[in-house]
PDB file of C-alpha atoms in Angstrom:
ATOM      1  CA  UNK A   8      10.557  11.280 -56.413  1.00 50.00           C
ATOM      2  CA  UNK A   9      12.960  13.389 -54.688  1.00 53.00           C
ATOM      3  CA  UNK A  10       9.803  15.189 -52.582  1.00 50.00           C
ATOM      4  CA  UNK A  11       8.540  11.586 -51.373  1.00 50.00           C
ATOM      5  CA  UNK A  12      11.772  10.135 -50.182  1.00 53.00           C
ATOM      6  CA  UNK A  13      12.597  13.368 -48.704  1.00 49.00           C
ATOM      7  CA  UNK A  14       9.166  13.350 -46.825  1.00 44.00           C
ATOM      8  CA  UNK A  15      10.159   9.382 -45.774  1.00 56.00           C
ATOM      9  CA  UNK A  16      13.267  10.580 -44.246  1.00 56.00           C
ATOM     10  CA  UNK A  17      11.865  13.534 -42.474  1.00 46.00           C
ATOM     11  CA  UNK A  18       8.901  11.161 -41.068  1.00 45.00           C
ATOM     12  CA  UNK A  19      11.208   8.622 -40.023  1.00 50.00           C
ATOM     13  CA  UNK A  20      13.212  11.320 -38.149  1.00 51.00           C
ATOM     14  CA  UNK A  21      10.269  12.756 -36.255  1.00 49.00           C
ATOM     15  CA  UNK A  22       9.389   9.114 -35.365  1.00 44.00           C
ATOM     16  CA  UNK A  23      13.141   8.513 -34.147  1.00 45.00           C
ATOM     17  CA  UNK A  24      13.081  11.342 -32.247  1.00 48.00           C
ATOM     18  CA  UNK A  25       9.870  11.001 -30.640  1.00 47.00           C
ATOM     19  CA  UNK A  26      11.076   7.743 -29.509  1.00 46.00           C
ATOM     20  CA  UNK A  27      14.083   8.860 -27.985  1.00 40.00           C
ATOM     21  CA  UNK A  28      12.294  11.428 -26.532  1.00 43.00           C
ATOM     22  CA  UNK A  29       9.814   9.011 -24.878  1.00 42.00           C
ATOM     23  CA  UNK A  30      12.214   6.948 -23.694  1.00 43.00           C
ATOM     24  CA  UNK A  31      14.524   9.348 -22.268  1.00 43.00           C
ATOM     25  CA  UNK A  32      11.017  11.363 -20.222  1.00 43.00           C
ATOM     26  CA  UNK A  33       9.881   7.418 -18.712  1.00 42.00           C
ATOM     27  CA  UNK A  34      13.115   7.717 -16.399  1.00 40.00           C
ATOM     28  CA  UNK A  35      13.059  11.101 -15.248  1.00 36.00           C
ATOM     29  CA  UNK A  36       9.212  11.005 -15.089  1.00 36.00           C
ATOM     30  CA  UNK A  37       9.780   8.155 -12.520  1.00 34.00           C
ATOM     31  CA  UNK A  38      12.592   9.944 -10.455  1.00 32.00           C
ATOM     32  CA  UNK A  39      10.530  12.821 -10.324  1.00 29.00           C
ATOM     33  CA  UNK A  40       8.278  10.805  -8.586  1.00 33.00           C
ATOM     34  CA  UNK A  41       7.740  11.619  -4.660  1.00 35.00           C
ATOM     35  CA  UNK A  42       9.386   8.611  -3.558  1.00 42.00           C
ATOM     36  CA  UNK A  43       7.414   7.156  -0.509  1.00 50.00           C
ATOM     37  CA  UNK A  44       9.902   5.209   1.140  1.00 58.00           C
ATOM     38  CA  UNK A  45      11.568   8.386   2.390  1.00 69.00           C
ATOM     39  CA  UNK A  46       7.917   9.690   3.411  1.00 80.00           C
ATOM     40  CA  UNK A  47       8.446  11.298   7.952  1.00 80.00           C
ATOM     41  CA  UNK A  48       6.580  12.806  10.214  1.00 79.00           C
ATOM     42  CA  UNK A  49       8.446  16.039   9.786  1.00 78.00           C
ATOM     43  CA  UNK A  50       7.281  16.088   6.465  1.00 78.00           C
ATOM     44  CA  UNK A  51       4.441  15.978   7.251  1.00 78.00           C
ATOM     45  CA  UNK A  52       3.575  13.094   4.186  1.00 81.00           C
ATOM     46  CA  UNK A  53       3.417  10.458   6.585  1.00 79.00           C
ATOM     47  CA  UNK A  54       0.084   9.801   8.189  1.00 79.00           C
ATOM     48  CA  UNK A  55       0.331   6.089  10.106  1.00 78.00           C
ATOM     49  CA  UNK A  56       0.356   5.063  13.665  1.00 80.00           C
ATOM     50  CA  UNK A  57       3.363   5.874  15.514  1.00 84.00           C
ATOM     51  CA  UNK A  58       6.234   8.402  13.672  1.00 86.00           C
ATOM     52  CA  UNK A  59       8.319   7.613  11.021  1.00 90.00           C
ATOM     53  CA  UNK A  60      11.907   9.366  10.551  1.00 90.00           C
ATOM     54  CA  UNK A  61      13.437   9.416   7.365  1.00 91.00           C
ATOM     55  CA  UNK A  62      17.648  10.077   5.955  1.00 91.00           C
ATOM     56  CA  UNK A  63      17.831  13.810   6.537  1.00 89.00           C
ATOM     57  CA  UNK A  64      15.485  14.132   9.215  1.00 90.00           C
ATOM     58  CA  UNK A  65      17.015  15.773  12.541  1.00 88.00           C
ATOM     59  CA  UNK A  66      19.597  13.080  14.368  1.00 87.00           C
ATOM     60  CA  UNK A  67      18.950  13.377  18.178  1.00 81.00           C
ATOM     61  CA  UNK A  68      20.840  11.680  20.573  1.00 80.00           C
ATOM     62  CA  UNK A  69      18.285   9.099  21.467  1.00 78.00           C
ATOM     63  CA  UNK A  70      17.992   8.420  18.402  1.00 81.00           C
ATOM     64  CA  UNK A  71      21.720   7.493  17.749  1.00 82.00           C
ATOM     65  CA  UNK A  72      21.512   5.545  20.979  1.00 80.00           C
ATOM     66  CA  UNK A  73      19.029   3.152  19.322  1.00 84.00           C
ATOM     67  CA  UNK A  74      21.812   2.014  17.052  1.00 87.00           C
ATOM     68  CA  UNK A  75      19.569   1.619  14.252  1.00 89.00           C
ATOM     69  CA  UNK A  76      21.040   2.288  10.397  1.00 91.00           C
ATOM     70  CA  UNK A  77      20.323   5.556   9.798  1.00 90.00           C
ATOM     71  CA  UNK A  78      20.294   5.390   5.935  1.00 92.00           C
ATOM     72  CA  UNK A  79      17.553   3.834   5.878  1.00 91.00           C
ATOM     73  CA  UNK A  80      13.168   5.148   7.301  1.00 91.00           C
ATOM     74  CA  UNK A  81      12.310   3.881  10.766  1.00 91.00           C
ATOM     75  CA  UNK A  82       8.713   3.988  12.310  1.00 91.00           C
ATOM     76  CA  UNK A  83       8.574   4.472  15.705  1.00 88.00           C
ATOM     77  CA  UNK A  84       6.761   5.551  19.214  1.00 85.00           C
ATOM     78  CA  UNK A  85       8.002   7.092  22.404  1.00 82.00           C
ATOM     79  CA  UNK A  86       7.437   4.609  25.186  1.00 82.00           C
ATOM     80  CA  UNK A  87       7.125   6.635  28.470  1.00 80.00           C
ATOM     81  CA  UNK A  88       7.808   5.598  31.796  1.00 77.00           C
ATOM     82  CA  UNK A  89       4.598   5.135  33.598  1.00 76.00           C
ATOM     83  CA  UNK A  90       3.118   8.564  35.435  1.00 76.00           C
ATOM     84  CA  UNK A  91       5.174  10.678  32.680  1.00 76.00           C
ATOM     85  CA  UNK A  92       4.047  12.989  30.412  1.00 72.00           C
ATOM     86  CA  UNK A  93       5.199  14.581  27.787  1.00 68.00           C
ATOM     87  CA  UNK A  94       7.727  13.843  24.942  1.00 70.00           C
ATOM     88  CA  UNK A  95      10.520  10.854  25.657  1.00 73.00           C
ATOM     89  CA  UNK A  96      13.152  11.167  23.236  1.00 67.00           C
ATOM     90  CA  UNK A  97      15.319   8.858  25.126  1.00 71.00           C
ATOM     91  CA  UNK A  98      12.557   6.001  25.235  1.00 80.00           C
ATOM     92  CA  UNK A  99      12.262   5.113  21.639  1.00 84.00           C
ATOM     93  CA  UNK A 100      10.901   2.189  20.468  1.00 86.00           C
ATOM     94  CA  UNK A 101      11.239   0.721  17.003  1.00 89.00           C
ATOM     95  CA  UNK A 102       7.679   0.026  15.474  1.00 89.00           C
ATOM     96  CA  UNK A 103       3.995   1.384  15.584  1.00 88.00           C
ATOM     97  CA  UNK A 104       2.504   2.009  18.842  1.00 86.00           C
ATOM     98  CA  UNK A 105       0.477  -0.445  20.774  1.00 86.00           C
ATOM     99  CA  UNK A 106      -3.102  -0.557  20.202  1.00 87.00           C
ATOM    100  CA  UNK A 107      -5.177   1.624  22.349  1.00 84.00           C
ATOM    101  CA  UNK A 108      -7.180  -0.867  25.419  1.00 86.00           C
ATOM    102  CA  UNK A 109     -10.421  -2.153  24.595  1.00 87.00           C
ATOM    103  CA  UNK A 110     -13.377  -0.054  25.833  1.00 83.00           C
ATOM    104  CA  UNK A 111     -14.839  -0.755  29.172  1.00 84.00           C
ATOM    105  CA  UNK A 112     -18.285  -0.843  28.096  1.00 83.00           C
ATOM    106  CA  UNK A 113     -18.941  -1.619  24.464  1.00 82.00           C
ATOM    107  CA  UNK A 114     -22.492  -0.232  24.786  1.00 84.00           C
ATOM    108  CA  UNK A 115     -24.365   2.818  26.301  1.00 81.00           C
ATOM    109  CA  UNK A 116     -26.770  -0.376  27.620  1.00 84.00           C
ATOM    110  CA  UNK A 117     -23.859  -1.765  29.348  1.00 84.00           C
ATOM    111  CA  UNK A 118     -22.657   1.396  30.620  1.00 83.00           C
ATOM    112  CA  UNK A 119     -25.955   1.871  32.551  1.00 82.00           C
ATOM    113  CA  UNK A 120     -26.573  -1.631  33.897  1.00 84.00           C
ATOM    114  CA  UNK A 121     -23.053  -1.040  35.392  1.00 83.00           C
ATOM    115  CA  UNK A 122     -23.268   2.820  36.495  1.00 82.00           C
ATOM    116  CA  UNK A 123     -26.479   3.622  36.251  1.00 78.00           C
ATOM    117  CA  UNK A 124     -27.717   6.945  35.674  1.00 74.00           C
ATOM    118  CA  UNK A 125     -23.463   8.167  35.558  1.00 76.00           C
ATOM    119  CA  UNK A 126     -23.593   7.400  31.942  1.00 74.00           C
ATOM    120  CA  UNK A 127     -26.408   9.621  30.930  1.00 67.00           C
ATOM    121  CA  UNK A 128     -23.773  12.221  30.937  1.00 63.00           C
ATOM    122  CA  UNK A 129     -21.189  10.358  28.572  1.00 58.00           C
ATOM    123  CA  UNK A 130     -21.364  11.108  24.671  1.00 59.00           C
TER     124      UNK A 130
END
């Protein structure tokens, strides 16, 4: 008698516990979670168009000019002055890049009804 409730009371502790336990690893297996919101470029876990800088990322002073909350991830793209090239870290814009203009000549076809034998020469 004494054998079975002591087996009860030694299940019902290993199921406590194990439920405790459970509950207690749900939380810290979520915050130890990479957390994608705070996902930059210099990081190198963020993959989309434009750049994306995160809380703890480098502050330059183009990018404190933008006045933009810097607690929280911004994406963004340098938007050069035309006939400049290179980096513009004082021309930031707020946002994914523009898409790219539409190709001149959808086709190879096309390409040689308009140039001729020019486009033989093009991939």
């Amino acid at each position: 008698m004494y054998a079975t409730d002591t087996l009860k009371w030694v299940v019902a502790g290993a199921v406590l516990a194990g439920g405790v336990a459970a509950v207690g690893a749900g939380p810290a297996a979520a915050t130890a979670r990479a957390d994608d919101d705070h996902c930059s470029s210099r990081t190198g876990c963020y993959h989309g168009p434009g750049m994306r800088w995160c809380p703890g990322d480098y502050v330059w002073p183009g990018l404190r000019a933008t006045g933009w909350d810097l607690n929280v991830c911004h994406v963004y793209h340098e938007q050069c002055p035309p006939g400049y090239y290179g980096g513009c870290p004082d021309n930031i814009v707020e946002g994914p890049p523009p898409p790219p203009p539409p190709p001149i000549f959808r086709t190879r076809e096309e390409c040689e009804r308009a140039l001729g034998f020019i486009c033989a020469f093009a991939p």
